[in-house]
Amino acid sequence: MSLDWPRLQRALAIETERGFCNLQGNTYRFNEYLHQALTQAPLQQLPPQVRDRWQETAAAYARYDDLSPSQRQHLVVTTRQLLHDVHQQLTRSAPRPRPLDQGLKTLHGIGEQLRCVVGDRTAAQLAKLGLYTVADLIYYFPRDHIDYARQVPIRQLQAGETVTLVGQVRRCKCFTSPRNAKLTILEIILQDRTGQIRLTRFYAGARYAQRGWQEQQKRLYAPQTLVAASGLVKQTKYGLTLEEPELEVLEHPGAEIDSLTIGRIVPIYPLTEGVSPDVIRRAVARVLPLVQGYPDPLPQALCQHHQLIPLDTALRYIHFPPDQTQLSLARRRLIFDEFFYLQLGLLQRRRQQQQQVSVPLKPQGELIEQFYQRLPFQLTGAQQRVVAEILADLERPIPMNRLLQGDVGSGKTVVAVIALLAAVQSGYQGALMAPTEVLAEQHYRKLFEWLTPLHVPVELLTGSVRTAKRRQILDQLATGELPVLVGTHALIQEGVRFQRLGLVVIDEQHRFGVAQRAKLQAKGVLPHVLTMTATPIPRTLALTLHGDLEVSQIDELPPGRRPIQTTILGRGDRCCAYDLIRREVAQGRQAYIILPLVEESEKLDLKSAIAEHQRLQTEIFPNFRVGLLHGRMASSEKDATIQAFAQGELDILVATTVVEVGVDVPNATVMLIEHAERFGLSQLHQLRGRVGRGAQQSYCLLLLNSARNDAAKQRLNVLAQSQDGFFIAEMDLRLRGPGEVLGTRQSGLPDFALASLVEDQDCLEAARSAASELIAQDPELRNYPLLQAVLQQRRDRLLETMMN
């Protein structure tokens, strides 16, 4: 079948991780993707006994929005099991793998079924977590560890520590709570030669309330019985105790503690309803011996150079480490693997791209010279450096694949125009794609202003373009009469055909999926590609997301730009903010007021753009013209509002983050951001970039609306003290993590099981260096067949999210 089984399972796994919220992807919502994928599967290739279930499941995703959270969970779990079962049935007739492949599959692929190792009952529970094979379970890494390995006397206990105690039972009581008939309490007084401690455990459920079970506990923990107890030391009104302690009866003093939770470093796994921690720990302990002795895909010399422990050792110690040192070594090895395979795949892809043949473009010519002569300003040194890098790429007979990073207002558009002119003067066409109509129209206006005097036609194609105009644009594009086309997603529609597409420019590239970008590139024959972003990306993120690209940075703003005064305000300072807006507007300037929501929310105490616009117009600024802009407005309404603001017909624009990119009004000098604590630093920096685009002093006011705002104020101080977008992005990465920096809808970030782009930067650099050396020595990995096979299997999983 043509189904992408790993991607379907990955989508289901992500939906489970996000709490069955019907996640929004780049193109589809979760339920739309599942419904479409299952509906389009060829039924005749399915086993006959599952066809009805398959169709029912596909239909259920069309009603996903109407299901309760528990119904959604049930549907997702049963879908994962259905996909797994069908995939197994379809692959049973596949050729028997060679021993080497079988070893790989046990570790990295299909592997042995869990029910063959842990039994049907445990396997059914683990299936709720999407674990079906030995490999699934081995690579289901703990999210944390608790260290119960330290054994201390009772007298030396300190609150907040995790410890193990060994002592004799002095007294034991087990009884039903007088307040709750379904709650049973086990209370043990444990003593050693230094003191005594009261330990309490609670058991909820009718079976624990039975007299027989309670008497059994009293016999198990009879006086003088030697017991080991592990847990977190907690201070109570009765003194120190262990919170929900783990208990084990010992045969004699000095006896070895035979437990998966007591007296050792205990793994803590992600759980779901109906699966207890003990079930996972026992299952992992059962399968780990199967890992012993498997061949290590990484070359021995590489492991020795980077001081990496063997893979089988790392897999055993990540689950049940003998001590903290071995746990650190296991984590480092497995984190290195995650980064190494990703970088190896990216570098191989870059090498493959560099072996492709494209058309060289002319970096020198009349059009570019005329453009330089007509520019009313000089390019900055950074712009000149980046232009030289791009033109050198375009001159080569291999397709350029370069990312252009530049802070807000650094002048990326003018660099893109020079690249487009290189294509036009070489006899080719250029396309510039932007994620929103607002941004596409802004680019079109700039290009129209710059290219018309050079007699280079340029047109705009968006979803709002009328049929007659659209037909005219498409005809001119197909014949080659139209050399430059600016647009939105409309550029990748089937009816759009270029005669000779030589260069593709994609702005705010992180808002497009790789598949969408590839569709535009497919409009030509291996065209050169320049992607741009005004969202500065820290180096670790750039290596992870764009390790297969060349990267250029415009790290210099045009001369004459005045730093934007950024001030953090509390709830009591709103009047001061309004006074500043009044003063600036009275002097003929304009202001933005940014709000996080469009309409009132019952769940969040946030200001609504619609309600606040009415209040501001009638109560606060009755003498000024106040406009409203938000994402739910029709395109024509948004365009009219932006145009009115740009032409000075509005004094104040109340807006959501729709103005983050694409609104260029040099006369605007004030930006007031309500609930600033709810935005990330990078997004606030983007918003701040909407002012300060003219010669006048500009102001950004960050208004905190929470009463307890010390932590938020400390975070926002980074923005108040720096205008450097790359520094701000780096701090944002450290404070909030990569997912939030890129935005919740960003799908380009690989899903690492252990690695952190914040804490493991050194390991990423080491893995990148190791991958580069290996690719330089053996680009096809012919001398490393095991490594090559594992890379091929990991490629889909690690790079899959980057291809959505």
PDB file of N, CA and C in Angstrom, residues 594-669:
ATOM      1  N   ILE A 594      -1.261  46.345  20.687  1.00  0.00           N
ATOM      2  CA  ILE A 594      -1.310  44.914  20.361  1.00  0.00           C
ATOM      3  C   ILE A 594      -1.976  44.141  21.501  1.00  0.00           C
ATOM      4  N   LEU A 595      -2.915  43.287  21.119  1.00  0.00           N
ATOM      5  CA  LEU A 595      -3.641  42.461  22.083  1.00  0.00           C
ATOM      6  C   LEU A 595      -3.546  40.995  21.661  1.00  0.00           C
ATOM      7  N   PRO A 596      -3.570  40.051  22.626  1.00  0.00           N
ATOM      8  CA  PRO A 596      -3.346  38.643  22.264  1.00  0.00           C
ATOM      9  C   PRO A 596      -4.564  37.901  21.745  1.00  0.00           C
ATOM     10  N   LEU A 597      -5.779  38.384  21.965  1.00  0.00           N
ATOM     11  CA  LEU A 597      -6.974  37.647  21.548  1.00  0.00           C
ATOM     12  C   LEU A 597      -7.884  38.501  20.672  1.00  0.00           C
ATOM     13  N   VAL A 598      -8.696  37.815  19.885  1.00  0.00           N
ATOM     14  CA  VAL A 598      -9.671  38.495  19.025  1.00  0.00           C
ATOM     15  C   VAL A 598     -10.966  38.750  19.782  1.00  0.00           C
ATOM     16  N   GLU A 599     -11.472  37.722  20.473  1.00  0.00           N
ATOM     17  CA  GLU A 599     -12.720  37.834  21.219  1.00  0.00           C
ATOM     18  C   GLU A 599     -12.489  37.402  22.661  1.00  0.00           C
ATOM     19  N   GLU A 600     -13.437  37.736  23.533  1.00  0.00           N
ATOM     20  CA  GLU A 600     -13.316  37.395  24.937  1.00  0.00           C
ATOM     21  C   GLU A 600     -13.221  35.879  25.122  1.00  0.00           C
ATOM     22  N   SER A 601     -12.378  35.469  26.043  1.00  0.00           N
ATOM     23  CA  SER A 601     -12.234  34.047  26.358  1.00  0.00           C
ATOM     24  C   SER A 601     -12.640  33.816  27.801  1.00  0.00           C
ATOM     25  N   GLU A 602     -13.450  32.784  28.031  1.00  0.00           N
ATOM     26  CA  GLU A 602     -13.853  32.461  29.397  1.00  0.00           C
ATOM     27  C   GLU A 602     -12.697  31.853  30.181  1.00  0.00           C
ATOM     28  N   LYS A 603     -11.751  31.232  29.458  1.00  0.00           N
ATOM     29  CA  LYS A 603     -10.669  30.524  30.139  1.00  0.00           C
ATOM     30  C   LYS A 603      -9.514  31.447  30.508  1.00  0.00           C
ATOM     31  N   LEU A 604      -9.280  32.476  29.732  1.00  0.00           N
ATOM     32  CA  LEU A 604      -8.135  33.343  29.956  1.00  0.00           C
ATOM     33  C   LEU A 604      -8.594  34.769  30.225  1.00  0.00           C
ATOM     34  N   ASP A 605      -7.977  35.378  31.222  1.00  0.00           N
ATOM     35  CA  ASP A 605      -8.316  36.758  31.552  1.00  0.00           C
ATOM     36  C   ASP A 605      -7.458  37.681  30.696  1.00  0.00           C
ATOM     37  N   LEU A 606      -7.723  37.681  29.410  1.00  0.00           N
ATOM     38  CA  LEU A 606      -6.968  38.498  28.474  1.00  0.00           C
ATOM     39  C   LEU A 606      -7.900  39.494  27.793  1.00  0.00           C
ATOM     40  N   LYS A 607      -7.310  40.589  27.385  1.00  0.00           N
ATOM     41  CA  LYS A 607      -8.122  41.609  26.723  1.00  0.00           C
ATOM     42  C   LYS A 607      -8.497  41.159  25.314  1.00  0.00           C
ATOM     43  N   SER A 608      -9.702  41.440  24.907  1.00  0.00           N
ATOM     44  CA  SER A 608     -10.172  41.126  23.567  1.00  0.00           C
ATOM     45  C   SER A 608      -9.918  42.299  22.646  1.00  0.00           C
ATOM     46  N   ALA A 609      -9.430  41.997  21.445  1.00  0.00           N
ATOM     47  CA  ALA A 609      -9.156  43.067  20.478  1.00  0.00           C
ATOM     48  C   ALA A 609     -10.440  43.810  20.106  1.00  0.00           C
ATOM     49  N   ILE A 610     -11.524  43.066  19.899  1.00  0.00           N
ATOM     50  CA  ILE A 610     -12.779  43.688  19.465  1.00  0.00           C
ATOM     51  C   ILE A 610     -13.338  44.584  20.564  1.00  0.00           C
ATOM     52  N   ALA A 611     -13.445  44.034  21.794  1.00  0.00           N
ATOM     53  CA  ALA A 611     -14.001  44.824  22.899  1.00  0.00           C
ATOM     54  C   ALA A 611     -13.086  45.993  23.257  1.00  0.00           C
ATOM     55  N   GLU A 612     -11.784  45.760  23.238  1.00  0.00           N
ATOM     56  CA  GLU A 612     -10.847  46.817  23.599  1.00  0.00           C
ATOM     57  C   GLU A 612     -10.838  47.931  22.556  1.00  0.00           C
ATOM     58  N   HIS A 613     -10.994  47.571  21.299  1.00  0.00           N
ATOM     59  CA  HIS A 613     -11.076  48.591  20.254  1.00  0.00           C
ATOM     60  C   HIS A 613     -12.246  49.541  20.516  1.00  0.00           C
ATOM     61  N   GLN A 614     -13.386  48.981  20.875  1.00  0.00           N
ATOM     62  CA  GLN A 614     -14.560  49.814  21.157  1.00  0.00           C
ATOM     63  C   GLN A 614     -14.307  50.706  22.366  1.00  0.00           C
ATOM     64  N   ARG A 615     -13.704  50.146  23.422  1.00  0.00           N
ATOM     65  CA  ARG A 615     -13.441  50.932  24.627  1.00  0.00           C
ATOM     66  C   ARG A 615     -12.443  52.062  24.342  1.00  0.00           C
ATOM     67  N   LEU A 616     -11.379  51.734  23.626  1.00  0.00           N
ATOM     68  CA  LEU A 616     -10.365  52.747  23.333  1.00  0.00           C
ATOM     69  C   LEU A 616     -10.935  53.881  22.485  1.00  0.00           C
ATOM     70  N   GLN A 617     -11.755  53.519  21.493  1.00  0.00           N
ATOM     71  CA  GLN A 617     -12.317  54.553  20.612  1.00  0.00           C
ATOM     72  C   GLN A 617     -13.291  55.467  21.344  1.00  0.00           C
ATOM     73  N   THR A 618     -14.132  54.897  22.192  1.00  0.00           N
ATOM     74  CA  THR A 618     -15.189  55.693  22.835  1.00  0.00           C
ATOM     75  C   THR A 618     -14.738  56.353  24.131  1.00  0.00           C
ATOM     76  N   GLU A 619     -13.887  55.670  24.923  1.00  0.00           N
ATOM     77  CA  GLU A 619     -13.558  56.183  26.248  1.00  0.00           C
ATOM     78  C   GLU A 619     -12.175  56.825  26.349  1.00  0.00           C
ATOM     79  N   ILE A 620     -11.179  56.269  25.680  1.00  0.00           N
ATOM     80  CA  ILE A 620      -9.796  56.718  25.889  1.00  0.00           C
ATOM     81  C   ILE A 620      -9.333  57.694  24.807  1.00  0.00           C
ATOM     82  N   PHE A 621      -9.603  57.366  23.546  1.00  0.00           N
ATOM     83  CA  PHE A 621      -9.148  58.223  22.440  1.00  0.00           C
ATOM     84  C   PHE A 621     -10.326  58.665  21.566  1.00  0.00           C
ATOM     85  N   PRO A 622     -11.326  59.330  22.145  1.00  0.00           N
ATOM     86  CA  PRO A 622     -12.507  59.692  21.343  1.00  0.00           C
ATOM     87  C   PRO A 622     -12.195  60.693  20.229  1.00  0.00           C
ATOM     88  N   ASN A 623     -11.082  61.437  20.367  1.00  0.00           N
ATOM     89  CA  ASN A 623     -10.744  62.454  19.369  1.00  0.00           C
ATOM     90  C   ASN A 623      -9.811  61.928  18.278  1.00  0.00           C
ATOM     91  N   PHE A 624      -9.412  60.656  18.393  1.00  0.00           N
ATOM     92  CA  PHE A 624      -8.511  60.078  17.406  1.00  0.00           C
ATOM     93  C   PHE A 624      -9.240  59.016  16.594  1.00  0.00           C
ATOM     94  N   ARG A 625      -8.663  58.678  15.458  1.00  0.00           N
ATOM     95  CA  ARG A 625      -9.234  57.641  14.590  1.00  0.00           C
ATOM     96  C   ARG A 625      -8.565  56.306  14.922  1.00  0.00           C
ATOM     97  N   VAL A 626      -9.351  55.385  15.486  1.00  0.00           N
ATOM     98  CA  VAL A 626      -8.823  54.104  15.966  1.00  0.00           C
ATOM     99  C   VAL A 626      -9.325  52.977  15.064  1.00  0.00           C
ATOM    100  N   GLY A 627      -8.411  52.227  14.458  1.00  0.00           N
ATOM    101  CA  GLY A 627      -8.774  51.119  13.588  1.00  0.00           C
ATOM    102  C   GLY A 627      -8.580  49.778  14.276  1.00  0.00           C
ATOM    103  N   LEU A 628      -9.110  48.725  13.660  1.00  0.00           N
ATOM    104  CA  LEU A 628      -9.028  47.370  14.209  1.00  0.00           C
ATOM    105  C   LEU A 628      -8.530  46.414  13.140  1.00  0.00           C
ATOM    106  N   LEU A 629      -7.574  45.554  13.515  1.00  0.00           N
ATOM    107  CA  LEU A 629      -7.024  44.582  12.577  1.00  0.00           C
ATOM    108  C   LEU A 629      -6.801  43.258  13.311  1.00  0.00           C
ATOM    109  N   HIS A 630      -7.386  42.184  12.796  1.00  0.00           N
ATOM    110  CA  HIS A 630      -7.134  40.870  13.373  1.00  0.00           C
ATOM    111  C   HIS A 630      -7.262  39.800  12.295  1.00  0.00           C
ATOM    112  N   GLY A 631      -6.791  38.603  12.604  1.00  0.00           N
ATOM    113  CA  GLY A 631      -6.680  37.550  11.601  1.00  0.00           C
ATOM    114  C   GLY A 631      -7.988  37.004  11.085  1.00  0.00           C
ATOM    115  N   ARG A 632      -9.100  37.204  11.809  1.00  0.00           N
ATOM    116  CA  ARG A 632     -10.379  36.651  11.363  1.00  0.00           C
ATOM    117  C   ARG A 632     -11.130  37.564  10.402  1.00  0.00           C
ATOM    118  N   MET A 633     -10.579  38.733  10.156  1.00  0.00           N
ATOM    119  CA  MET A 633     -11.208  39.637   9.198  1.00  0.00           C
ATOM    120  C   MET A 633     -11.007  39.099   7.785  1.00  0.00           C
ATOM    121  N   ALA A 634     -11.913  39.433   6.904  1.00  0.00           N
ATOM    122  CA  ALA A 634     -11.755  39.073   5.493  1.00  0.00           C
ATOM    123  C   ALA A 634     -10.533  39.787   4.926  1.00  0.00           C
ATOM    124  N   SER A 635      -9.918  39.187   3.917  1.00  0.00           N
ATOM    125  CA  SER A 635      -8.703  39.771   3.335  1.00  0.00           C
ATOM    126  C   SER A 635      -8.924  41.192   2.866  1.00  0.00           C
ATOM    127  N   SER A 636     -10.088  41.444   2.257  1.00  0.00           N
ATOM    128  CA  SER A 636     -10.376  42.791   1.758  1.00  0.00           C
ATOM    129  C   SER A 636     -10.451  43.795   2.901  1.00  0.00           C
ATOM    130  N   GLU A 637     -11.028  43.366   4.052  1.00  0.00           N
ATOM    131  CA  GLU A 637     -11.114  44.256   5.217  1.00  0.00           C
ATOM    132  C   GLU A 637      -9.726  44.535   5.780  1.00  0.00           C
ATOM    133  N   LYS A 638      -8.907  43.469   5.870  1.00  0.00           N
ATOM    134  CA  LYS A 638      -7.548  43.663   6.385  1.00  0.00           C
ATOM    135  C   LYS A 638      -6.767  44.615   5.485  1.00  0.00           C
ATOM    136  N   ASP A 639      -6.863  44.373   4.184  1.00  0.00           N
ATOM    137  CA  ASP A 639      -6.140  45.230   3.231  1.00  0.00           C
ATOM    138  C   ASP A 639      -6.560  46.681   3.372  1.00  0.00           C
ATOM    139  N   ALA A 640      -7.876  46.904   3.490  1.00  0.00           N
ATOM    140  CA  ALA A 640      -8.393  48.273   3.585  1.00  0.00           C
ATOM    141  C   ALA A 640      -7.883  48.943   4.864  1.00  0.00           C
ATOM    142  N   THR A 641      -7.857  48.184   5.972  1.00  0.00           N
ATOM    143  CA  THR A 641      -7.403  48.742   7.246  1.00  0.00           C
ATOM    144  C   THR A 641      -5.919  49.085   7.194  1.00  0.00           C
ATOM    145  N   ILE A 642      -5.115  48.159   6.677  1.00  0.00           N
ATOM    146  CA  ILE A 642      -3.669  48.403   6.588  1.00  0.00           C
ATOM    147  C   ILE A 642      -3.382  49.590   5.672  1.00  0.00           C
ATOM    148  N   GLN A 643      -4.109  49.646   4.556  1.00  0.00           N
ATOM    149  CA  GLN A 643      -3.921  50.743   3.620  1.00  0.00           C
ATOM    150  C   GLN A 643      -4.273  52.077   4.271  1.00  0.00           C
ATOM    151  N   ALA A 644      -5.377  52.066   5.035  1.00  0.00           N
ATOM    152  CA  ALA A 644      -5.798  53.303   5.703  1.00  0.00           C
ATOM    153  C   ALA A 644      -4.770  53.744   6.731  1.00  0.00           C
ATOM    154  N   PHE A 645      -4.204  52.806   7.459  1.00  0.00           N
ATOM    155  CA  PHE A 645      -3.186  53.126   8.462  1.00  0.00           C
ATOM    156  C   PHE A 645      -1.918  53.631   7.783  1.00  0.00           C
ATOM    157  N   ALA A 646      -1.529  52.969   6.696  1.00  0.00           N
ATOM    158  CA  ALA A 646      -0.310  53.359   5.981  1.00  0.00           C
ATOM    159  C   ALA A 646      -0.435  54.754   5.384  1.00  0.00           C
ATOM    160  N   GLN A 647      -1.636  55.128   4.956  1.00  0.00           N
ATOM    161  CA  GLN A 647      -1.857  56.431   4.335  1.00  0.00           C
ATOM    162  C   GLN A 647      -2.203  57.523   5.343  1.00  0.00           C
ATOM    163  N   GLY A 648      -2.150  57.186   6.641  1.00  0.00           N
ATOM    164  CA  GLY A 648      -2.396  58.188   7.660  1.00  0.00           C
ATOM    165  C   GLY A 648      -3.855  58.479   7.931  1.00  0.00           C
ATOM    166  N   GLU A 649      -4.756  57.643   7.433  1.00  0.00           N
ATOM    167  CA  GLU A 649      -6.182  57.856   7.676  1.00  0.00           C
ATOM    168  C   GLU A 649      -6.615  57.330   9.040  1.00  0.00           C
ATOM    169  N   LEU A 650      -5.768  56.555   9.691  1.00  0.00           N
ATOM    170  CA  LEU A 650      -5.998  56.078  11.056  1.00  0.00           C
ATOM    171  C   LEU A 650      -4.836  56.538  11.929  1.00  0.00           C
ATOM    172  N   ASP A 651      -5.153  56.933  13.166  1.00  0.00           N
ATOM    173  CA  ASP A 651      -4.099  57.374  14.091  1.00  0.00           C
ATOM    174  C   ASP A 651      -3.556  56.214  14.922  1.00  0.00           C
ATOM    175  N   ILE A 652      -4.459  55.321  15.308  1.00  0.00           N
ATOM    176  CA  ILE A 652      -4.091  54.211  16.196  1.00  0.00           C
ATOM    177  C   ILE A 652      -4.647  52.929  15.599  1.00  0.00           C
ATOM    178  N   LEU A 653      -3.828  51.896  15.588  1.00  0.00           N
ATOM    179  CA  LEU A 653      -4.277  50.603  15.082  1.00  0.00           C
ATOM    180  C   LEU A 653      -4.264  49.598  16.228  1.00  0.00           C
ATOM    181  N   VAL A 654      -5.460  49.134  16.614  1.00  0.00           N
ATOM    182  CA  VAL A 654      -5.594  48.067  17.606  1.00  0.00           C
ATOM    183  C   VAL A 654      -5.539  46.745  16.834  1.00  0.00           C
ATOM    184  N   ALA A 655      -4.623  45.881  17.210  1.00  0.00           N
ATOM    185  CA  ALA A 655      -4.400  44.689  16.379  1.00  0.00           C
ATOM    186  C   ALA A 655      -3.942  43.508  17.217  1.00  0.00           C
ATOM    187  N   THR A 656      -4.087  42.322  16.644  1.00  0.00           N
ATOM    188  CA  THR A 656      -3.473  41.120  17.209  1.00  0.00           C
ATOM    189  C   THR A 656      -2.105  40.977  16.543  1.00  0.00           C
ATOM    190  N   THR A 657      -1.483  39.825  16.708  1.00  0.00           N
ATOM    191  CA  THR A 657      -0.125  39.648  16.181  1.00  0.00           C
ATOM    192  C   THR A 657      -0.096  39.517  14.667  1.00  0.00           C
ATOM    193  N   VAL A 658      -1.217  39.751  14.004  1.00  0.00           N
ATOM    194  CA  VAL A 658      -1.235  39.730  12.540  1.00  0.00           C
ATOM    195  C   VAL A 658      -0.291  40.777  11.971  1.00  0.00           C
ATOM    196  N   VAL A 659       0.066  41.796  12.777  1.00  0.00           N
ATOM    197  CA  VAL A 659       0.989  42.835  12.293  1.00  0.00           C
ATOM    198  C   VAL A 659       2.442  42.454  12.527  1.00  0.00           C
ATOM    199  N   GLU A 660       2.693  41.228  13.024  1.00  0.00           N
ATOM    200  CA  GLU A 660       4.064  40.826  13.346  1.00  0.00           C
ATOM    201  C   GLU A 660       4.990  40.963  12.151  1.00  0.00           C
ATOM    202  N   VAL A 661       4.488  40.641  10.974  1.00  0.00           N
ATOM    203  CA  VAL A 661       5.273  40.829   9.758  1.00  0.00           C
ATOM    204  C   VAL A 661       4.390  41.484   8.710  1.00  0.00           C
ATOM    205  N   GLY A 662       5.010  42.228   7.819  1.00  0.00           N
ATOM    206  CA  GLY A 662       4.300  42.684   6.633  1.00  0.00           C
ATOM    207  C   GLY A 662       3.646  44.038   6.714  1.00  0.00           C
ATOM    208  N   VAL A 663       3.658  44.695   7.866  1.00  0.00           N
ATOM    209  CA  VAL A 663       3.059  46.024   7.975  1.00  0.00           C
ATOM    210  C   VAL A 663       4.194  47.026   8.142  1.00  0.00           C
ATOM    211  N   ASP A 664       4.378  47.872   7.159  1.00  0.00           N
ATOM    212  CA  ASP A 664       5.520  48.786   7.124  1.00  0.00           C
ATOM    213  C   ASP A 664       5.007  50.218   7.075  1.00  0.00           C
ATOM    214  N   VAL A 665       4.958  50.872   8.226  1.00  0.00           N
ATOM    215  CA  VAL A 665       4.468  52.251   8.314  1.00  0.00           C
ATOM    216  C   VAL A 665       5.521  53.080   9.044  1.00  0.00           C
ATOM    217  N   PRO A 666       6.419  53.757   8.321  1.00  0.00           N
ATOM    218  CA  PRO A 666       7.505  54.502   8.961  1.00  0.00           C
ATOM    219  C   PRO A 666       7.031  55.590   9.909  1.00  0.00           C
ATOM    220  N   ASN A 667       5.775  56.071   9.739  1.00  0.00           N
ATOM    221  CA  ASN A 667       5.269  57.148  10.590  1.00  0.00           C
ATOM    222  C   ASN A 667       4.827  56.651  11.960  1.00  0.00           C
ATOM    223  N   ALA A 668       4.734  55.343  12.165  1.00  0.00           N
ATOM    224  CA  ALA A 668       4.321  54.786  13.456  1.00  0.00           C
ATOM    225  C   ALA A 668       5.498  54.786  14.417  1.00  0.00           C
ATOM    226  N   THR A 669       5.303  55.390  15.598  1.00  0.00           N
ATOM    227  CA  THR A 669       6.412  55.549  16.540  1.00  0.00           C
ATOM    228  C   THR A 669       6.159  54.922  17.911  1.00  0.00           C
TER     229      THR A 669
END
